[in-house]
Amino acid sequence: MTKKKTWIQKGIQLAPIVGLLLVLGLIIYGYQHGIFQSAHSLQQFMRQFGKYAVFLFIMIQIIQVIVPILPGGISSVAGMLMFGNGWGLLYSCIGLIIGEAIGFLLVRYYGTSFVRFILSPKKYQKFEQLVTDKTQNIKKVLIVTMLLPFAPDDLICLVAGLTKLTFKEYMQIVILLKPWSVAIYSMIMLYLFHQAQGHW
């Protein structure tokens, strides 16, 4: 019985690593095939999956929070163009909120070693500065960054994982405020996309 528990515990510990390796594999494949270069290329890739495109899109949004693989707003624009503004925003919010939850839990479990692994040296430097400056008022900072569309909320969410903020409190803030910032940010990016394409 003890051996069985040990194997289960090892499996739980290894699961995030296996998941991360699969994510890295998807990122490498995506870059090699030009999937993440534009909203159009991302759309073309997702269309191949037919009715499973929604699940793939949500998965990409989850990954996007933990390991930033796309220039800002590309995935949200692709989702809105493919599924319509309303459904695209809903799927974006679902994926991003799940991603924020996973990111928080991974940081709480693995600490700064996980953050160092997923962030570039430049972003990690910003992360360290935020940890130094913002941990005392993390709840207020989290609320403000969630309300501002272009604020570094993903970094603040990682910082929150190192604080005493409970997962329940964290998720209440994210679920309540994340959809607003996603909607505003996505609509601005969609407008800019149409402007660039000359379709507005």
Coordinates of N, CA and C in Angstrom, one line a residue:
M1 N 0.8 -1.2 0.0 CA 0.0 0.0 0.0 C 0.9 1.3 0.0
T2 N 1.9 1.2 0.8 CA 2.9 2.4 0.9 C 3.5 2.6 -0.5
K3 N 3.9 1.5 -1.2 CA 4.6 1.6 -2.5 C 3.6 2.2 -3.5
K4 N 2.4 1.8 -3.4 CA 1.3 2.3 -4.3 C 1.2 3.8 -4.1
K5 N 1.1 4.3 -2.9 CA 1.0 5.7 -2.6 C 2.2 6.5 -3.1
T6 N 3.4 5.8 -3.0 CA 4.7 6.5 -3.4 C 4.6 6.7 -4.9
W7 N 4.1 5.7 -5.7 CA 4.0 5.8 -7.1 C 3.0 6.8 -7.5
I8 N 1.9 6.9 -6.8 CA 0.9 7.9 -7.1 C 1.5 9.3 -6.9
Q9 N 2.2 9.5 -5.8 CA 2.8 10.8 -5.5 C 3.8 11.2 -6.5
K10 N 4.6 10.2 -7.0 CA 5.6 10.4 -8.0 C 4.9 10.8 -9.3
G11 N 3.8 10.1 -9.6 CA 3.0 10.4 -10.8 C 2.5 11.9 -10.8
I12 N 2.0 12.3 -9.6 CA 1.5 13.6 -9.5 C 2.6 14.7 -9.7
Q13 N 3.8 14.3 -9.1 CA 4.9 15.3 -9.2 C 5.4 15.4 -10.7
L14 N 5.4 14.2 -11.4 CA 5.9 14.2 -12.7 C 4.9 14.8 -13.8
A15 N 3.6 14.8 -13.4 CA 2.6 15.2 -14.4 C 2.8 16.6 -14.9
P16 N 3.1 17.6 -14.1 CA 3.4 18.9 -14.7 C 4.6 19.0 -15.6
I17 N 5.6 18.1 -15.3 CA 6.8 18.1 -16.1 C 6.5 17.5 -17.5
V18 N 5.7 16.4 -17.5 CA 5.3 15.8 -18.7 C 4.4 16.7 -19.5
G19 N 3.5 17.4 -18.8 CA 2.6 18.4 -19.5 C 3.4 19.5 -20.1
L20 N 4.4 20.0 -19.4 CA 5.3 21.1 -19.9 C 6.1 20.6 -21.1
L21 N 6.6 19.4 -21.1 CA 7.3 18.8 -22.3 C 6.4 18.8 -23.5
L22 N 5.1 18.4 -23.3 CA 4.2 18.3 -24.4 C 3.9 19.7 -24.9
V23 N 3.8 20.7 -24.0 CA 3.6 22.1 -24.4 C 4.8 22.6 -25.2
L24 N 6.0 22.3 -24.8 CA 7.2 22.7 -25.5 C 7.2 22.1 -26.9
G25 N 6.8 20.8 -27.0 CA 6.7 20.1 -28.3 C 5.7 20.8 -29.2
L26 N 4.6 21.2 -28.7 CA 3.6 21.9 -29.5 C 4.1 23.3 -29.9
I27 N 4.8 24.0 -29.0 CA 5.4 25.3 -29.4 C 6.4 25.2 -30.5
I28 N 7.3 24.2 -30.4 CA 8.4 24.0 -31.4 C 7.7 23.6 -32.7
Y29 N 6.7 22.7 -32.7 CA 6.0 22.3 -33.9 C 5.3 23.6 -34.6
G30 N 4.7 24.4 -33.7 CA 4.0 25.6 -34.2 C 4.9 26.6 -34.8
Y31 N 6.1 26.8 -34.3 CA 7.1 27.7 -34.8 C 7.6 27.2 -36.1
Q32 N 7.9 25.9 -36.2 CA 8.5 25.3 -37.4 C 7.5 25.4 -38.6
H33 N 6.2 25.3 -38.3 CA 5.2 25.3 -39.4 C 4.5 26.7 -39.5
G34 N 5.1 27.7 -38.8 CA 4.6 29.1 -39.0 C 3.2 29.3 -38.4
I35 N 2.7 28.4 -37.5 CA 1.3 28.5 -37.0 C 1.1 29.8 -36.2
F36 N 2.2 30.2 -35.5 CA 2.0 31.3 -34.5 C 2.5 32.7 -35.1
Q37 N 2.6 32.8 -36.4 CA 3.1 34.0 -37.0 C 2.0 35.1 -37.2
S38 N 0.8 34.6 -37.4 CA -0.3 35.6 -37.5 C -1.7 35.0 -37.1
A39 N -2.7 35.9 -37.0 CA -4.0 35.4 -36.7 C -4.5 34.4 -37.8
H40 N -4.2 34.8 -39.0 CA -4.7 34.0 -40.2 C -4.1 32.6 -40.2
S41 N -2.8 32.5 -39.9 CA -2.1 31.2 -39.9 C -2.6 30.3 -38.8
L42 N -2.9 30.9 -37.6 CA -3.5 30.2 -36.5 C -4.9 29.7 -36.8
Q43 N -5.7 30.5 -37.5 CA -7.0 30.1 -37.9 C -6.9 28.9 -38.8
Q44 N -6.1 29.0 -39.8 CA -5.9 27.9 -40.8 C -5.6 26.6 -40.1
F45 N -4.7 26.7 -39.1 CA -4.3 25.5 -38.4 C -5.5 24.9 -37.6
M46 N -6.2 25.8 -36.9 CA -7.3 25.3 -36.1 C -8.5 24.7 -36.9
R47 N -8.7 25.3 -38.1 CA -9.8 24.8 -39.0 C -9.6 23.3 -39.3
Q48 N -8.4 22.8 -39.4 CA -8.2 21.4 -39.7 C -8.8 20.5 -38.7
F49 N -9.1 21.0 -37.5 CA -9.6 20.1 -36.4 C -11.1 20.1 -36.3
G50 N -11.8 20.8 -37.2 CA -13.2 20.8 -37.3 C -13.9 21.1 -35.9
K51 N -14.7 20.2 -35.5 CA -15.5 20.4 -34.2 C -14.6 20.5 -33.0
Y52 N -13.4 20.0 -33.1 CA -12.4 20.0 -32.0 C -11.6 21.3 -31.9
A53 N -11.9 22.2 -32.9 CA -11.1 23.5 -32.9 C -11.3 24.3 -31.7
V54 N -12.5 24.2 -31.1 CA -12.8 25.0 -29.9 C -11.9 24.5 -28.7
F55 N -11.8 23.2 -28.6 CA -11.0 22.6 -27.5 C -9.5 23.0 -27.8
L56 N -9.1 22.9 -29.0 CA -7.7 23.3 -29.3 C -7.4 24.8 -29.0
F57 N -8.4 25.6 -29.4 CA -8.2 27.0 -29.1 C -8.1 27.3 -27.6
I58 N -9.0 26.7 -26.8 CA -8.9 26.9 -25.4 C -7.6 26.4 -24.8
M59 N -7.1 25.3 -25.4 CA -5.8 24.7 -24.9 C -4.7 25.7 -25.2
I60 N -4.7 26.3 -26.4 CA -3.7 27.3 -26.8 C -3.8 28.5 -25.9
Q61 N -5.0 28.9 -25.5 CA -5.1 30.0 -24.5 C -4.5 29.7 -23.2
I62 N -4.8 28.4 -22.7 CA -4.2 28.0 -21.5 C -2.7 28.0 -21.5
I63 N -2.1 27.5 -22.6 CA -0.7 27.5 -22.7 C -0.1 28.9 -22.8
Q64 N -0.8 29.7 -23.5 CA -0.4 31.1 -23.7 C -0.2 31.9 -22.4
V65 N -0.9 31.5 -21.4 CA -0.7 32.2 -20.1 C 0.5 31.7 -19.4
I66 N 0.8 30.4 -19.5 CA 1.9 29.8 -18.7 C 3.2 30.0 -19.5
V67 N 3.2 29.8 -20.8 CA 4.3 29.9 -21.7 C 3.9 30.8 -22.8
P68 N 4.3 32.1 -22.8 CA 3.8 33.0 -23.9 C 4.4 32.6 -25.2
I69 N 3.6 32.2 -26.1 CA 4.1 31.7 -27.4 C 3.7 32.6 -28.6
L70 N 2.7 33.5 -28.3 CA 2.2 34.3 -29.4 C 2.4 35.8 -29.0
P71 N 2.6 36.6 -30.1 CA 2.6 38.1 -29.9 C 1.2 38.5 -29.3
G72 N 1.2 39.5 -28.4 CA -0.1 39.9 -27.7 C -1.3 40.0 -28.6
G73 N -2.3 39.3 -28.2 CA -3.6 39.5 -28.9 C -3.9 38.6 -30.1
I74 N -2.9 37.9 -30.7 CA -3.1 37.2 -31.9 C -4.1 36.0 -31.7
S75 N -3.9 35.3 -30.6 CA -4.8 34.2 -30.3 C -6.3 34.6 -30.1
S76 N -6.4 35.8 -29.4 CA -7.8 36.3 -29.1 C -8.4 36.7 -30.4
V77 N -7.7 37.4 -31.3 CA -8.2 37.9 -32.6 C -8.6 36.7 -33.4
A78 N -7.7 35.7 -33.5 CA -8.0 34.5 -34.3 C -9.3 33.8 -33.8
G79 N -9.5 33.7 -32.5 CA -10.7 33.1 -31.9 C -11.9 33.9 -32.3
M80 N -11.9 35.3 -32.2 CA -13.0 36.1 -32.5 C -13.4 36.0 -34.0
L81 N -12.4 35.9 -34.8 CA -12.6 35.8 -36.3 C -13.2 34.5 -36.7
M82 N -12.8 33.5 -35.9 CA -13.2 32.1 -36.3 C -14.5 31.7 -35.6
F83 N -14.8 32.1 -34.4 CA -16.0 31.7 -33.7 C -17.0 32.8 -33.5
G84 N -16.7 34.0 -33.9 CA -17.5 35.2 -33.7 C -17.1 35.9 -32.5
N85 N -17.4 37.2 -32.3 CA -16.9 38.0 -31.2 C -17.3 37.4 -29.9
G86 N -18.6 37.1 -29.7 CA -19.1 36.6 -28.4 C -18.5 35.3 -28.0
W87 N -18.6 34.3 -28.9 CA -18.1 33.0 -28.6 C -16.6 33.0 -28.5
G88 N -15.9 33.8 -29.4 CA -14.5 33.9 -29.3 C -14.0 34.4 -28.0
L89 N -14.6 35.5 -27.5 CA -14.3 36.0 -26.2 C -14.5 35.1 -25.1
L90 N -15.6 34.3 -25.1 CA -16.0 33.4 -24.1 C -14.9 32.3 -24.0
Y91 N -14.5 31.7 -25.2 CA -13.5 30.7 -25.2 C -12.2 31.2 -24.8
S92 N -11.9 32.4 -25.1 CA -10.6 33.1 -24.7 C -10.6 33.2 -23.2
C93 N -11.7 33.6 -22.6 CA -11.8 33.8 -21.1 C -11.6 32.4 -20.4
I94 N -12.3 31.4 -20.9 CA -12.2 30.1 -20.3 C -10.8 29.6 -20.3
G95 N -10.1 29.7 -21.4 CA -8.7 29.2 -21.5 C -7.8 30.0 -20.7
L96 N -7.9 31.4 -20.7 CA -7.0 32.2 -19.9 C -7.2 32.1 -18.4
I97 N -8.5 31.9 -18.0 CA -8.7 31.8 -16.6 C -8.2 30.4 -16.1
I98 N -8.3 29.4 -16.9 CA -7.8 28.1 -16.5 C -6.2 28.2 -16.4
G99 N -5.7 28.9 -17.4 CA -4.2 29.1 -17.5 C -3.7 29.8 -16.3
E100 N -4.5 30.9 -15.9 CA -4.1 31.7 -14.7 C -4.1 30.8 -13.4
A101 N -5.1 29.9 -13.3 CA -5.2 29.0 -12.2 C -4.0 28.0 -12.1
I102 N -3.7 27.4 -13.3 CA -2.6 26.5 -13.4 C -1.3 27.2 -13.1
G103 N -1.1 28.4 -13.6 CA 0.2 29.1 -13.4 C 0.4 29.4 -11.9
F104 N -0.7 29.8 -11.3 CA -0.6 30.1 -9.8 C -0.2 28.9 -9.0
L105 N -0.9 27.7 -9.3 CA -0.6 26.5 -8.6 C 0.8 26.0 -8.8
L106 N 1.3 26.1 -10.1 CA 2.6 25.7 -10.4 C 3.7 26.5 -9.7
V107 N 3.5 27.8 -9.6 CA 4.4 28.7 -8.9 C 4.4 28.4 -7.4
R108 N 3.2 28.1 -6.9 CA 3.1 27.8 -5.4 C 3.8 26.5 -5.1
Y109 N 3.7 25.6 -6.0 CA 4.3 24.2 -5.8 C 5.8 24.2 -6.0
Y110 N 6.2 24.8 -7.2 CA 7.6 24.7 -7.6 C 8.5 26.0 -7.3
G111 N 7.8 27.1 -6.9 CA 8.5 28.3 -6.5 C 9.1 29.0 -7.7
T112 N 10.2 29.8 -7.4 CA 10.8 30.7 -8.5 C 11.5 29.8 -9.5
S113 N 11.9 28.6 -9.2 CA 12.6 27.7 -10.2 C 11.7 27.5 -11.4
F114 N 10.4 27.4 -11.2 CA 9.4 27.2 -12.3 C 9.4 28.5 -13.1
V115 N 9.3 29.7 -12.4 CA 9.2 31.0 -13.1 C 10.4 31.2 -13.9
R116 N 11.6 30.9 -13.4 CA 12.9 31.1 -14.1 C 12.9 30.2 -15.4
F117 N 12.3 29.1 -15.3 CA 12.3 28.1 -16.4 C 11.4 28.6 -17.6
I118 N 10.3 29.3 -17.3 CA 9.3 29.6 -18.3 C 9.5 31.1 -18.9
L119 N 10.2 31.9 -18.1 CA 10.4 33.3 -18.5 C 11.8 33.6 -19.1
S120 N 11.8 34.5 -20.0 CA 13.1 35.0 -20.5 C 13.8 35.7 -19.4
P121 N 15.2 35.9 -19.5 CA 15.9 36.6 -18.5 C 15.4 38.0 -18.2
K122 N 14.9 38.7 -19.3 CA 14.4 40.1 -19.2 C 13.1 40.1 -18.4
K123 N 12.2 39.1 -18.7 CA 10.9 39.0 -18.0 C 11.1 38.6 -16.6
Y124 N 12.1 37.7 -16.4 CA 12.3 37.2 -15.0 C 12.8 38.4 -14.1
Q125 N 13.6 39.3 -14.7 CA 14.1 40.4 -14.0 C 12.9 41.3 -13.6
K126 N 11.9 41.5 -14.5 CA 10.7 42.2 -14.1 C 10.0 41.5 -13.0
F127 N 9.9 40.2 -13.2 CA 9.2 39.4 -12.2 C 9.8 39.6 -10.8
E128 N 11.2 39.5 -10.7 CA 11.8 39.7 -9.4 C 11.6 41.1 -8.8
Q129 N 11.5 42.1 -9.7 CA 11.2 43.4 -9.2 C 9.8 43.5 -8.7
L130 N 8.9 42.9 -9.3 CA 7.5 42.9 -8.9 C 7.4 42.1 -7.6
V131 N 8.1 41.0 -7.4 CA 8.1 40.3 -6.1 C 8.5 41.2 -5.0
T132 N 9.6 42.0 -5.3 CA 10.2 42.8 -4.2 C 9.2 44.0 -3.9
D133 N 8.6 44.6 -4.9 CA 7.8 45.8 -4.7 C 6.3 45.6 -4.4
K134 N 5.7 44.4 -4.9 CA 4.3 44.3 -4.8 C 3.7 43.3 -3.9
T135 N 4.5 42.4 -3.3 CA 3.9 41.3 -2.5 C 3.1 41.8 -1.3
Q136 N 3.4 42.9 -0.7 CA 2.7 43.4 0.4 C 1.2 43.8 0.1
N137 N 1.0 44.3 -1.1 CA -0.3 44.7 -1.5 C -0.8 43.9 -2.7
I138 N -0.5 42.6 -2.7 CA -0.7 41.8 -3.9 C -2.2 41.8 -4.4
K139 N -3.1 41.8 -3.4 CA -4.5 41.8 -3.7 C -4.9 43.1 -4.5
K140 N -4.5 44.2 -4.0 CA -4.8 45.5 -4.7 C -4.2 45.5 -6.1
V141 N -2.9 45.1 -6.1 CA -2.2 45.1 -7.4 C -2.8 44.2 -8.4
L142 N -3.2 43.0 -7.9 CA -3.9 42.1 -8.8 C -5.2 42.6 -9.4
I143 N -6.0 43.3 -8.5 CA -7.3 43.9 -9.0 C -7.0 45.0 -10.0
V144 N -6.0 45.8 -9.8 CA -5.7 46.9 -10.7 C -5.2 46.4 -12.0
T145 N -4.3 45.4 -12.0 CA -3.8 44.9 -13.3 C -4.8 44.1 -14.1
M146 N -5.8 43.5 -13.4 CA -6.9 42.8 -14.1 C -7.8 43.8 -14.7
L147 N -7.9 45.0 -14.2 CA -8.8 46.0 -14.7 C -8.2 46.7 -15.9
L148 N -6.9 46.8 -16.0 CA -6.2 47.5 -17.0 C -5.9 46.5 -18.2
P149 N -6.4 46.7 -19.4 CA -6.2 45.8 -20.5 C -4.8 45.4 -20.8
F150 N -3.9 46.4 -20.8 CA -2.5 46.2 -21.2 C -1.5 46.0 -20.1
A151 N -2.0 45.9 -18.9 CA -1.1 45.7 -17.7 C -0.6 44.2 -17.7
P152 N 0.6 44.0 -17.1 CA 1.3 42.7 -17.1 C 0.6 41.8 -16.1
D153 N -0.7 41.5 -16.3 CA -1.4 40.6 -15.3 C -0.9 39.2 -15.2
D154 N -0.4 38.7 -16.3 CA 0.2 37.3 -16.2 C 1.4 37.2 -15.2
L155 N 2.2 38.2 -15.3 CA 3.3 38.3 -14.3 C 2.9 38.5 -12.9
I156 N 1.9 39.3 -12.7 CA 1.3 39.5 -11.3 C 0.7 38.3 -10.8
C157 N 0.1 37.5 -11.7 CA -0.5 36.2 -11.3 C 0.5 35.2 -10.8
L158 N 1.7 35.3 -11.5 CA 2.8 34.4 -11.0 C 3.3 34.9 -9.7
V159 N 3.4 36.2 -9.5 CA 3.9 36.8 -8.2 C 2.9 36.3 -7.1
A160 N 1.6 36.4 -7.4 CA 0.6 36.0 -6.4 C 0.8 34.6 -5.9
G161 N 1.4 33.7 -6.7 CA 1.6 32.3 -6.3 C 2.6 32.2 -5.2
L162 N 3.5 33.3 -5.0 CA 4.5 33.3 -4.0 C 4.1 34.0 -2.7
T163 N 2.9 34.5 -2.7 CA 2.4 35.2 -1.5 C 1.4 34.4 -0.7
K164 N 0.9 35.0 0.4 CA 0.0 34.3 1.2 C -1.5 34.3 0.7
L165 N -1.7 35.0 -0.4 CA -3.0 35.0 -1.0 C -3.5 33.6 -1.2
T166 N -4.7 33.3 -0.8 CA -5.3 31.9 -0.9 C -5.7 31.7 -2.4
F167 N -5.7 30.5 -2.8 CA -6.2 30.1 -4.1 C -7.6 30.6 -4.4
K168 N -8.4 30.4 -3.3 CA -9.9 30.8 -3.5 C -10.0 32.3 -3.7
E169 N -9.3 33.2 -2.9 CA -9.3 34.6 -3.1 C -8.8 35.0 -4.5
Y170 N -7.7 34.4 -4.9 CA -7.1 34.6 -6.2 C -8.0 34.3 -7.3
M171 N -8.7 33.2 -7.3 CA -9.6 32.8 -8.3 C -10.9 33.7 -8.4
Q172 N -11.3 34.2 -7.2 CA -12.4 35.1 -7.2 C -12.1 36.4 -7.9
I173 N -10.9 36.9 -7.7 CA -10.5 38.1 -8.4 C -10.4 37.9 -9.9
V174 N -9.7 36.7 -10.3 CA -9.5 36.4 -11.7 C -10.8 36.2 -12.4
I175 N -11.7 35.4 -11.9 CA -13.0 35.1 -12.5 C -13.9 36.4 -12.7
L176 N -13.8 37.2 -11.6 CA -14.6 38.4 -11.7 C -14.1 39.5 -12.6
L177 N -12.8 39.7 -12.7 CA -12.2 40.8 -13.4 C -11.6 40.4 -14.8
K178 N -11.1 39.2 -14.9 CA -10.3 38.8 -16.1 C -11.2 39.0 -17.4
P179 N -12.5 38.6 -17.4 CA -13.3 38.8 -18.6 C -13.3 40.2 -19.1
W180 N -13.4 41.2 -18.2 CA -13.5 42.6 -18.6 C -12.2 43.0 -19.4
S181 N -11.0 42.7 -18.8 CA -9.8 43.1 -19.5 C -9.6 42.3 -20.8
V182 N -10.0 41.1 -20.8 CA -9.9 40.3 -22.0 C -10.7 40.9 -23.1
A183 N -12.0 41.2 -22.8 CA -12.9 41.8 -23.8 C -12.4 43.1 -24.3
I184 N -11.9 44.0 -23.5 CA -11.4 45.3 -23.9 C -10.2 45.1 -24.8
Y185 N -9.3 44.3 -24.3 CA -8.0 44.1 -25.0 C -8.2 43.5 -26.3
S186 N -9.1 42.5 -26.4 CA -9.4 41.7 -27.6 C -10.1 42.6 -28.6
M187 N -11.0 43.5 -28.2 CA -11.7 44.3 -29.1 C -10.8 45.4 -29.7
I188 N -9.8 45.9 -28.9 CA -8.8 46.8 -29.4 C -7.9 46.2 -30.4
M189 N -7.5 44.9 -30.1 CA -6.6 44.2 -31.0 C -7.3 43.8 -32.3
L190 N -8.6 43.5 -32.2 CA -9.4 43.2 -33.4 C -9.6 44.4 -34.3
Y191 N -9.8 45.6 -33.7 CA -9.9 46.8 -34.4 C -8.6 47.1 -35.1
L192 N -7.5 47.0 -34.4 CA -6.2 47.2 -35.0 C -5.9 46.2 -36.2
F193 N -6.3 45.0 -36.0 CA -6.2 44.0 -37.0 C -6.9 44.4 -38.3
H194 N -8.2 44.8 -38.1 CA -9.0 45.2 -39.3 C -8.4 46.4 -39.9
Q195 N -7.8 47.3 -39.1 CA -7.2 48.6 -39.7 C -6.0 48.2 -40.5
A196 N -5.2 47.2 -40.0 CA -4.0 46.8 -40.7 C -4.4 46.0 -42.0
Q197 N -5.5 45.3 -42.0 CA -5.9 44.6 -43.2 C -6.7 45.4 -44.1
G198 N -7.1 46.7 -43.7 CA -7.9 47.6 -44.5 C -9.3 47.2 -44.7
H199 N -9.9 46.5 -43.6 CA -11.2 46.0 -43.7 C -12.2 46.8 -42.9
W200 N -11.7 47.7 -42.1 CA -12.5 48.4 -41.1 C -13.3 49.5 -41.8

